[in-house]
Amino acid sequence: MKFSLATGAHEPALRRLAREQTMPGWIRLAFPREPDWSAAQEILGRFHQTIVAADDSDSVVGCGVRAIRRAFVNETESEIGYLGGLRSLPHARRSTGLARGYRFLRQLHEADRRVPAYLTTIVEDNSGAAALLTSARAGLPAYLDQGLFLSSAISLGRRRPAILPPGVEIRAGNEFPLDLILDFLRMEGPKRQFFPSLRREDFGTPLLRGLSPGDFRIAVRSGQIVGAAGAWDQGSFRQTLVAGYAPALRLVRPALNLALRLAGRRPLPPPGQGLRFFHVAFLCIRDDDPAILAALLERFYAEHRNSPHEYFVVGLHERDPLRAALRRFPALHYASRVYLACWDDGRAFCDSLDPRLVPHLETAML
């Protein structure tokens, strides 16, 4: 097996791999990247590399992505790495390909040493991958557990009464100067570990493809911003496809769908159908007030209830006090475990992280 950085010639094979390889779980998901693999990777960071694994006939049998992004680490703007998009054909998993792939990744890491460590996630149901990747065998980096990350898909359906905290109003982002919104994110965001650092010049670039200031909703109290979040629809360049269901869920899906319809919720789609949803991105709430987050989510719900979207996705760490806001919403929860991957040169960095800060990940950038 040979490893290299992807070029334009690899595009069709990478897109095919993304369509055909699925993640295990009660609902098996595939993550197509149509119509352009490279465009879908640009949101992962200003710097990104796709690693390609090819067999002796030069057919692509696996891939992974290394990216570098700006974020707040210990409340200071810094850079952090990200590893994701790991996919491989079944026969490639039975070889020494994984270890050799990580040796290639380490060479890339040591060639530029841009960051000391890399955020990454493993689906909680994928125990086989977790056992292998965290084994520290054959030169793999150490995988340091950072806790559980829950992606909650909130079903859009029947009308809900809007409930606003006293004195709070929700307004569109384009009613505010962009710098005012960014100042709020830069003031409150560092209270979460790894919160992204956004700049004015990021808007209108591939890094924020499909997201504009007008997609934000802003919570205001007494003339001051107290919460912000964006609705980021990536369906034009990153998709999620239902590939199938676990046997038990497949059997009960007809009855479950009937119950969901009666409850005013969207049914589970048939295998082969894409999920139409948007991400709640860069959510930031002053004083961790769940009522403010709930008000923002209610606004997104009301605005998109009759849209083509079936869900919107909110991602929060298991320790995040804002999770209390989700109790008011019908949702499906998708659990992943967060890790920091590092070799020996990054261990001191990982040990220096403030354990009091709750980790933050963007579902739109995974």
PDB file of C-alpha atoms in Angstrom, residues 11-20 31-41 87 209 234-241:
ATOM      1  CA  GLU A  11     -11.201  13.408  -6.817  1.00  0.00           C
ATOM      2  CA  PRO A  12     -13.564  10.780  -8.344  1.00  0.00           C
ATOM      3  CA  ALA A  13     -12.176   7.966  -6.182  1.00  0.00           C
ATOM      4  CA  LEU A  14     -12.376  10.034  -2.992  1.00  0.00           C
ATOM      5  CA  ARG A  15     -15.977  10.982  -3.662  1.00  0.00           C
ATOM      6  CA  ARG A  16     -16.842   7.342  -4.364  1.00  0.00           C
ATOM      7  CA  LEU A  17     -15.174   6.259  -1.114  1.00  0.00           C
ATOM      8  CA  ALA A  18     -17.156   8.880   0.814  1.00  0.00           C
ATOM      9  CA  ARG A  19     -20.437   7.680  -0.721  1.00  0.00           C
ATOM     10  CA  GLU A  20     -19.851   3.974  -0.165  1.00  0.00           C
ATOM     11  CA  PHE A  31     -21.075  11.176   4.255  1.00  0.00           C
ATOM     12  CA  PRO A  32     -20.913  12.008   0.530  1.00  0.00           C
ATOM     13  CA  ARG A  33     -18.867  15.018  -0.527  1.00  0.00           C
ATOM     14  CA  GLU A  34     -20.500  16.093  -3.757  1.00  0.00           C
ATOM     15  CA  PRO A  35     -19.811  17.627  -6.180  1.00  0.00           C
ATOM     16  CA  ASP A  36     -16.247  18.451  -5.099  1.00  0.00           C
ATOM     17  CA  TRP A  37     -14.206  16.617  -2.449  1.00  0.00           C
ATOM     18  CA  SER A  38     -11.694  19.455  -2.098  1.00  0.00           C
ATOM     19  CA  ALA A  39     -14.379  22.096  -1.551  1.00  0.00           C
ATOM     20  CA  ALA A  40     -15.853  20.019   1.260  1.00  0.00           C
ATOM     21  CA  GLN A  41     -12.491  19.901   3.067  1.00  0.00           C
ATOM     22  CA  ARG A  87     -12.256   5.880   5.540  1.00  0.00           C
ATOM     23  CA  ARG A 209     -18.603  28.364   2.601  1.00  0.00           C
ATOM     24  CA  GLN A 234     -23.844  22.707   3.980  1.00  0.00           C
ATOM     25  CA  GLY A 235     -26.053  20.506   1.828  1.00  0.00           C
ATOM     26  CA  SER A 236     -24.668  21.898  -1.424  1.00  0.00           C
ATOM     27  CA  PHE A 237     -21.183  20.508  -0.731  1.00  0.00           C
ATOM     28  CA  ARG A 238     -21.330  18.114   2.276  1.00  0.00           C
ATOM     29  CA  GLN A 239     -24.127  15.577   2.640  1.00  0.00           C
ATOM     30  CA  THR A 240     -25.288  12.922   5.099  1.00  0.00           C
ATOM     31  CA  LEU A 241     -26.988   9.807   3.725  1.00  0.00           C
TER      32      LEU A 241
END
